[in-house]
Coordinates of C-alpha atoms in Angstrom, one line a residue:
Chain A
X254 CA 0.0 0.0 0.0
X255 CA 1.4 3.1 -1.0
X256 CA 1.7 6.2 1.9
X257 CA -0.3 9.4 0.4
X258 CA 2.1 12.6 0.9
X259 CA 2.0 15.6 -0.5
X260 CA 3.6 16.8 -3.8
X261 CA 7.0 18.3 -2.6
X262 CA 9.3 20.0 -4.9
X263 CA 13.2 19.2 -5.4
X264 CA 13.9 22.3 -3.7
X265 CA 11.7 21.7 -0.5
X266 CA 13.5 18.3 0.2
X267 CA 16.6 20.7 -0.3
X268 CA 15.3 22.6 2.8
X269 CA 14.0 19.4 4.7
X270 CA 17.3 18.4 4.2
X271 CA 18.9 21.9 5.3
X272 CA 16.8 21.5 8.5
X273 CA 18.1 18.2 9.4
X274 CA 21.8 18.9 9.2
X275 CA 21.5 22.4 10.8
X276 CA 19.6 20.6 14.0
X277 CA 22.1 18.3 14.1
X278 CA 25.0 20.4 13.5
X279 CA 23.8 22.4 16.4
X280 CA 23.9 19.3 18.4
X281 CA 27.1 18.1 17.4
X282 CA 29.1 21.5 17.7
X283 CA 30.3 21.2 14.0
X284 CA 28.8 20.7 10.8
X285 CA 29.1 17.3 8.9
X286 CA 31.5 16.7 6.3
X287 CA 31.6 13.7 3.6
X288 CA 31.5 11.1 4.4
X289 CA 27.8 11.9 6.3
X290 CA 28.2 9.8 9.1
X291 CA 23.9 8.3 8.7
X292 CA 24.5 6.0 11.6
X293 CA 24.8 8.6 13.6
X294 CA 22.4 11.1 12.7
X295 CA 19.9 8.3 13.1
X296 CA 21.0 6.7 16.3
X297 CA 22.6 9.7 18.1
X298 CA 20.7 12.3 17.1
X299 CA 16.4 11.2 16.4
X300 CA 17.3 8.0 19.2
X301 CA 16.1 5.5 16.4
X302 CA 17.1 1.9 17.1
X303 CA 19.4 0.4 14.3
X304 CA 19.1 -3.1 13.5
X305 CA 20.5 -5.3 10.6
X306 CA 18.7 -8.0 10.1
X307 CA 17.5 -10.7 7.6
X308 CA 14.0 -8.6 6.9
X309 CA 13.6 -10.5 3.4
X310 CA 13.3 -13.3 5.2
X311 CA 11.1 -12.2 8.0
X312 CA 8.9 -9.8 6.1
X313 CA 8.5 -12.4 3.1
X314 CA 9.5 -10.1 0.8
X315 CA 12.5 -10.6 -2.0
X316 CA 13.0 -7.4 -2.7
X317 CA 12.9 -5.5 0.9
X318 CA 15.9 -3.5 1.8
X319 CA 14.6 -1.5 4.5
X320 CA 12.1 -0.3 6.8
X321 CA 11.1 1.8 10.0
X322 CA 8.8 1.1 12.5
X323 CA 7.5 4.4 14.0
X324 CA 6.2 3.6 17.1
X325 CA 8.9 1.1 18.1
X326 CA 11.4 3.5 17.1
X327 CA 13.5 1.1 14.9
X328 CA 15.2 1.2 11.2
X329 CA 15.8 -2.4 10.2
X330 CA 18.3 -2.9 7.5
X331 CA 18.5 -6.3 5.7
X332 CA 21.9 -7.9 5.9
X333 CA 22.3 -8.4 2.3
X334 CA 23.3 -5.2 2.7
X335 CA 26.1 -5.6 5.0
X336 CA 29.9 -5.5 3.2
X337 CA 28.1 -2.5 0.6
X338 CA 28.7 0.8 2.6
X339 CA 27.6 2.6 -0.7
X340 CA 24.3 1.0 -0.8
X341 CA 23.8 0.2 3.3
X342 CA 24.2 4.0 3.6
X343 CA 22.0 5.0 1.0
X344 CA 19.2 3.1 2.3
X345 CA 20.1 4.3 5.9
X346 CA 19.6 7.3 4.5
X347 CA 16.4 6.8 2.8
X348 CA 15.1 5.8 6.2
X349 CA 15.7 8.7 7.8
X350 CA 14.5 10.7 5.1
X351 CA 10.9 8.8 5.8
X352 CA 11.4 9.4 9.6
X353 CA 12.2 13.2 8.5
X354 CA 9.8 13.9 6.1
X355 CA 7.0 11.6 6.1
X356 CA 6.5 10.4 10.2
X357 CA 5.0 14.0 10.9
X358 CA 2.6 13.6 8.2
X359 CA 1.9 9.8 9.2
X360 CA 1.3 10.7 12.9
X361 CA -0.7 14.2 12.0
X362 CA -3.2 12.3 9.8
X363 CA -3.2 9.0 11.2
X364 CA -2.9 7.5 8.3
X365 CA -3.3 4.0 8.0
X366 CA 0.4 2.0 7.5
X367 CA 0.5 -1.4 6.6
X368 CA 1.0 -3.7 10.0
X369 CA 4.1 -6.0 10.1
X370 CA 5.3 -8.1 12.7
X371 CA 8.9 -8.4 12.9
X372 CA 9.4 -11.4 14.7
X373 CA 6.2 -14.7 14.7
X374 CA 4.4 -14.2 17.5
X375 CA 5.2 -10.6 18.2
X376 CA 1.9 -8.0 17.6
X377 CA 2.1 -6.5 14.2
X378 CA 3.1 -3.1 14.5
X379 CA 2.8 0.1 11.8
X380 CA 5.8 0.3 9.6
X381 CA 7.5 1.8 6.2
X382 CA 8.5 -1.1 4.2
X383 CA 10.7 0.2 1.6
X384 CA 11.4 -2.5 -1.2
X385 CA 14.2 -1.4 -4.5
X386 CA 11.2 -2.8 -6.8
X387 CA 8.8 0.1 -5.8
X388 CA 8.5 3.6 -6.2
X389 CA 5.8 5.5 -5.1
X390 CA 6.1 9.5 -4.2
X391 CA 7.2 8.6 -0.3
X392 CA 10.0 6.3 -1.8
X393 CA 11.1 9.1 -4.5
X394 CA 11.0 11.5 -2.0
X395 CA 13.0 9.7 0.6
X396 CA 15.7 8.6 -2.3
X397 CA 15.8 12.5 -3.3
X398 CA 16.1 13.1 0.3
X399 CA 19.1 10.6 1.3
X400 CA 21.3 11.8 -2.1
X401 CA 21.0 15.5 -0.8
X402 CA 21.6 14.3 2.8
X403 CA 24.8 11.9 1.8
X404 CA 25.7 14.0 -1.3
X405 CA 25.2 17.9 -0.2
X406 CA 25.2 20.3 -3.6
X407 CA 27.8 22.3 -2.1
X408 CA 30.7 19.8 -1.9
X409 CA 29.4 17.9 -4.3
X410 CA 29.7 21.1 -7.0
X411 CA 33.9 22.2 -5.0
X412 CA 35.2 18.5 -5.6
X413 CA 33.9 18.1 -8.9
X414 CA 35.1 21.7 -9.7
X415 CA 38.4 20.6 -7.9
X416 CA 39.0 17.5 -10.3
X417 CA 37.8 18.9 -13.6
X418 CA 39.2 22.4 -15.1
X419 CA 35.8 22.9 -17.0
X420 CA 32.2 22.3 -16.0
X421 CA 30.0 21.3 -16.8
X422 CA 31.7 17.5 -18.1
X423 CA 30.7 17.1 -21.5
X424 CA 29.7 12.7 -21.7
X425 CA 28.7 11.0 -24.9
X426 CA 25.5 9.2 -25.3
X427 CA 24.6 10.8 -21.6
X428 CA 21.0 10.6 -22.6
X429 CA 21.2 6.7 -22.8
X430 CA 22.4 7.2 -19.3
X431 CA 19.3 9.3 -17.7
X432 CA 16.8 7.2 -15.1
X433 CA 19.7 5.0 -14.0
X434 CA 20.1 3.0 -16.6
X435 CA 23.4 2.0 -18.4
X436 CA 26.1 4.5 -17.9
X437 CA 29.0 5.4 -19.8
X438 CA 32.9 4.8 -18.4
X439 CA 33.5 8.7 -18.6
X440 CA 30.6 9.5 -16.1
X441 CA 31.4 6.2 -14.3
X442 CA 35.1 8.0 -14.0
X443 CA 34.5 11.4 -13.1
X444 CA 32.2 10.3 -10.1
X445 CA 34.9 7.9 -8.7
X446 CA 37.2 10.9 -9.0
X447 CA 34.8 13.4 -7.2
X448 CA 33.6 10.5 -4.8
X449 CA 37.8 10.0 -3.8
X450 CA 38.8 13.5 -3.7
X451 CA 35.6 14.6 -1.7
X452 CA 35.9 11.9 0.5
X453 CA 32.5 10.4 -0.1
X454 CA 33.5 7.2 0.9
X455 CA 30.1 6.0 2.1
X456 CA 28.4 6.7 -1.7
X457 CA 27.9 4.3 -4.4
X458 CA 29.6 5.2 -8.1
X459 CA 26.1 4.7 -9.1
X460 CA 23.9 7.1 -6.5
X461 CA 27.1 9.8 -7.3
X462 CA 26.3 9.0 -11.4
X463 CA 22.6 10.4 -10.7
X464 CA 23.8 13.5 -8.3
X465 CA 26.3 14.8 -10.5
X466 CA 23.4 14.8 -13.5
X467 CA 20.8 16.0 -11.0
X468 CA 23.5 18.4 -10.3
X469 CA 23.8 19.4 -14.2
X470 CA 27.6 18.6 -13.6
X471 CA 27.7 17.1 -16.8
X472 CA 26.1 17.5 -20.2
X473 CA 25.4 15.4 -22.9
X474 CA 28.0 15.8 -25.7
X475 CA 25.4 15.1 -28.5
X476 CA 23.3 17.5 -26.8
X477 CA 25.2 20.4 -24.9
X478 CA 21.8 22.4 -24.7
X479 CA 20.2 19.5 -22.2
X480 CA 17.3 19.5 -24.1
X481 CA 17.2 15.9 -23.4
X482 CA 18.1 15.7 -19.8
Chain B
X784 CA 13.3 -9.4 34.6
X785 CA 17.1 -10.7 34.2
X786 CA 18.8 -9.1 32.1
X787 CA 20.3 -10.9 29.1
X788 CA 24.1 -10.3 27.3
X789 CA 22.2 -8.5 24.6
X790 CA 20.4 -6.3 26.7
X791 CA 23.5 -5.9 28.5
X792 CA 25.5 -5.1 25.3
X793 CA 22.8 -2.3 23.9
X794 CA 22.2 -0.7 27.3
X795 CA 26.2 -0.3 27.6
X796 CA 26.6 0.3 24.2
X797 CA 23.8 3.0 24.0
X798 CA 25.1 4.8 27.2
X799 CA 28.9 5.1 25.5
X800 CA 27.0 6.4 23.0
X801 CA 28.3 4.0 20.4
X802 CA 26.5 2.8 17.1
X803 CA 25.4 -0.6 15.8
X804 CA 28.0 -0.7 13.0
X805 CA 30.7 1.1 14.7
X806 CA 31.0 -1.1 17.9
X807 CA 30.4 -4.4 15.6
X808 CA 33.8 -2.6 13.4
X809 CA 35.7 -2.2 16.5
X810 CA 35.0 -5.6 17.7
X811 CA 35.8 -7.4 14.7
X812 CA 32.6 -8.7 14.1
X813 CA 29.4 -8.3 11.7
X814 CA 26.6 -6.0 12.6
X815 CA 23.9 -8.2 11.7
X816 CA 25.8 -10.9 14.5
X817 CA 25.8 -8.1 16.7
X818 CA 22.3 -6.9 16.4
X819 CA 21.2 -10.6 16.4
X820 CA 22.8 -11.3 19.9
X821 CA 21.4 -7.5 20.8
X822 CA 18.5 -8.8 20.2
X823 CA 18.4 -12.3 21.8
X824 CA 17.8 -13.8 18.5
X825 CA 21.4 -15.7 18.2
X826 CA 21.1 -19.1 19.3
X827 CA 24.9 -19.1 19.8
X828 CA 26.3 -16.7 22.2
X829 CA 30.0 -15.3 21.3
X830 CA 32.9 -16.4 22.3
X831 CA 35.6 -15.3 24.4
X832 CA 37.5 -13.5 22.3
X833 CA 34.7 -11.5 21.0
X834 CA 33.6 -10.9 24.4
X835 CA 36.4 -9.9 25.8
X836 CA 36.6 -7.2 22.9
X837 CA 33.3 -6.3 23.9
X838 CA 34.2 -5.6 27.4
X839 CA 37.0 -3.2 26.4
X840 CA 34.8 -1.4 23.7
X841 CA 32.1 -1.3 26.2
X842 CA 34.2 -1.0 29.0
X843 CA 32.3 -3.2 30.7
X844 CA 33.8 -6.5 33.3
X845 CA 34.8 -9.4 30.8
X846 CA 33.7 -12.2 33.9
X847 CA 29.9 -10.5 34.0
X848 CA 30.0 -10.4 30.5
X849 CA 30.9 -14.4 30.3
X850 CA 28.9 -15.7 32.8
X851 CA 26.0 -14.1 31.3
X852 CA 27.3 -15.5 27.9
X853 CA 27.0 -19.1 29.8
X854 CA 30.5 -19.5 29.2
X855 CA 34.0 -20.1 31.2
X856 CA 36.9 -18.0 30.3
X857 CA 39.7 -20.4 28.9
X858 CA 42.2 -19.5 31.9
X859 CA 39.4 -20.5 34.7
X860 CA 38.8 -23.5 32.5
X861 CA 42.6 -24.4 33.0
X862 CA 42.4 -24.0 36.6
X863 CA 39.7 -26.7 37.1
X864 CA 41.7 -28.6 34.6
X865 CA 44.7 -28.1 36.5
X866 CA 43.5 -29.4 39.8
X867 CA 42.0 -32.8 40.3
X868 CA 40.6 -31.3 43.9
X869 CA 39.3 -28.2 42.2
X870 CA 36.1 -29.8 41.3
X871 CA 35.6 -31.1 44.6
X872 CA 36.5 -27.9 46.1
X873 CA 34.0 -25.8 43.8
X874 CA 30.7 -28.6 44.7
X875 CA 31.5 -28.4 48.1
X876 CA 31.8 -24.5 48.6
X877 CA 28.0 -24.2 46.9
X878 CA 26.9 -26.9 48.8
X879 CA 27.9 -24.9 52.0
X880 CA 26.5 -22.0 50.9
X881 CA 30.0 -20.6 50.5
X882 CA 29.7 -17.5 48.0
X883 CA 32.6 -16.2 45.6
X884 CA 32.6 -13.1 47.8
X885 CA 33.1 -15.0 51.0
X886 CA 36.2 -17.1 49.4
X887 CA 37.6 -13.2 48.2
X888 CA 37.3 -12.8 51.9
X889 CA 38.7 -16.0 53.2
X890 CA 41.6 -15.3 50.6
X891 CA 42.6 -12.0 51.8
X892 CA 42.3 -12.6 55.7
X893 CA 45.1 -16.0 54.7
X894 CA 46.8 -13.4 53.1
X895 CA 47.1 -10.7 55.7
X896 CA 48.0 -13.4 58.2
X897 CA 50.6 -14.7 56.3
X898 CA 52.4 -11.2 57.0

């Protein structure tokens, strides 16, 4: 079942985003720098519980990665997981992103979640099951919200302007490349560059691939105008 | 209600104000083993040597730590196995009530007397 949230535009998960990291800046005494330590925004700083865990196995699902239970105060992660810091990261963030943006909205309008029990015999409790198969506006929104939390424009736009003289990169084909899809070995090259020298060590090559074109740090060579992208 | 090792281990490791992932790195260990034994869902409980790294990340006392593991550290082990009365010693100590605190005590009044 999909969780009804409002339309929100790429600029106000920017400022959901903002809000989070200033909060916790505050907290911490210093603001965060790449690589975005997740864990601890999540356990340190909103208390969540973190667990990893076989949830494909417990929640019958093939394709789960993660999910958070509001009331128990938990983000489970699936162990497949585990050994990918890119991708365990990403998801971590994706988490908080719901907890962020989506629990207030949830708890405000009661709105009916889907009950899962995490363990047989336990009561079933309320929870955001987030699975890599489905994408409905709560799961865009929390994977816009975890790039800008994990990737931040700002660094992000200095490393990339650190490794290359001239922005944006011009790739071939980059079109092919838009969605996700197949990507070409220059775009696959200039994000391991930015992701080594801006120490984003907890970032996939392929969720840095999709910031730097969100970021419009690279063009298409066929089409310099990004008409297409 | 008792409390377990695992709830032993995420009370400790909440109040040092550690993570999941970053106490499972220190220790050597996965953080799916760790949550599992967090979480009383590890049939197995770890063994000394992760234990004892436990105790020093969590700064916590390694014997508390093993005996509510339900294990013997290997250098008490040795002792028993050193010392054909040990056994004998150990049964007959419970059986008279004798607690691990009085025998400290015992200990260091022998001790002082010997000066």
């Amino acid at each position: 079942m999909d969780i009804k949230v409002p339309f929100r535009k790429p600029d106000e998960i920017d400022h959901m985003v903002l809000d989070l990291v200033h909060k916790y800046a505050k907290a911490k005494g210093a603001p965060p720098r790449p690589p975005i330590d997740v864990d601890d925004i999540a356990e340190s700083y909103l208390k969540l519980d973190l667990e990893v865990t076989d949830l494909k196995e417990l929640l019958k699902m093939p394709d789960v990665l993660g999910a958070t239970w509001l009331e128990d105060k938990v983000i489970r992660l699936d162990c497949s997981l585990e050994g990918q810091e890119g991708r365990l990261s990403f998801t971590l963030a994706h988490e908080i992103g719901h907890w962020w943006m989506h629990r207030p909205i949830i708890e405000m309008d009661k709105v009916t979640l889907p009950l899962y029990a995490f363990e047989e015999g336990r009561p079933a409790r309320p929870a955001i099951v987030c699975r890599s198969t489905k994408k409905d506006p709560a799961e865009w929104q929390a994977d816009q919200f975890a790039a800008r939390l994990l990737m931040p424009a700002a660094d992000v736009r200095a490393t990339a302007k650190q490794v290359r003289d001239a922005l944006p990169v011009s790739i071939p084909n980059l079109k092919a490349t838009k969605g996700g899809g197949e990507f070409s070995p220059e775009l696959r090259d200039f994000a391991s560059e930015v992701i080594g020298a801006g120490n984003f060590s907890n970032v996939s090559n392929q969720a840095m691939r999709i910031r730097l074109v969100d970021l419009k740090l690279v063009d298409d060579a066929n089409d310099p105008q990004g008409r297409l992208l | 209600m008792t409390e377990t090792l695992g709830d032993r281990i995420k009370r400790l490791r909440k109040e040092r104000e550690l993570g999941l992932r970053q106490t499972a790195a220190k220790v050597g260990i996965s953080a799916t083993f760790l949550s599992r034994v967090e979480n009383n869902a590890e049939k197995a409980a770890p063994g000394e040597e992760v234990i004892r790294k436990l105790a020093v990340v969590l700064e916590d006392d390694f014997d508390t730590m093993m005996q509510l593991a339900g294990r013997v550290a290997h250098d008490v082990a040795d002792v028993i196995k050193a010392d054909t009365g040990m056994p004998a010693f150990l049964r007959r100590a419970r059986d008279q009530g004798i607690s691990s605190e009085d025998l400290m005590k015992m200990l260091d009044k022998g001790k002082k007397g010997k000066r």
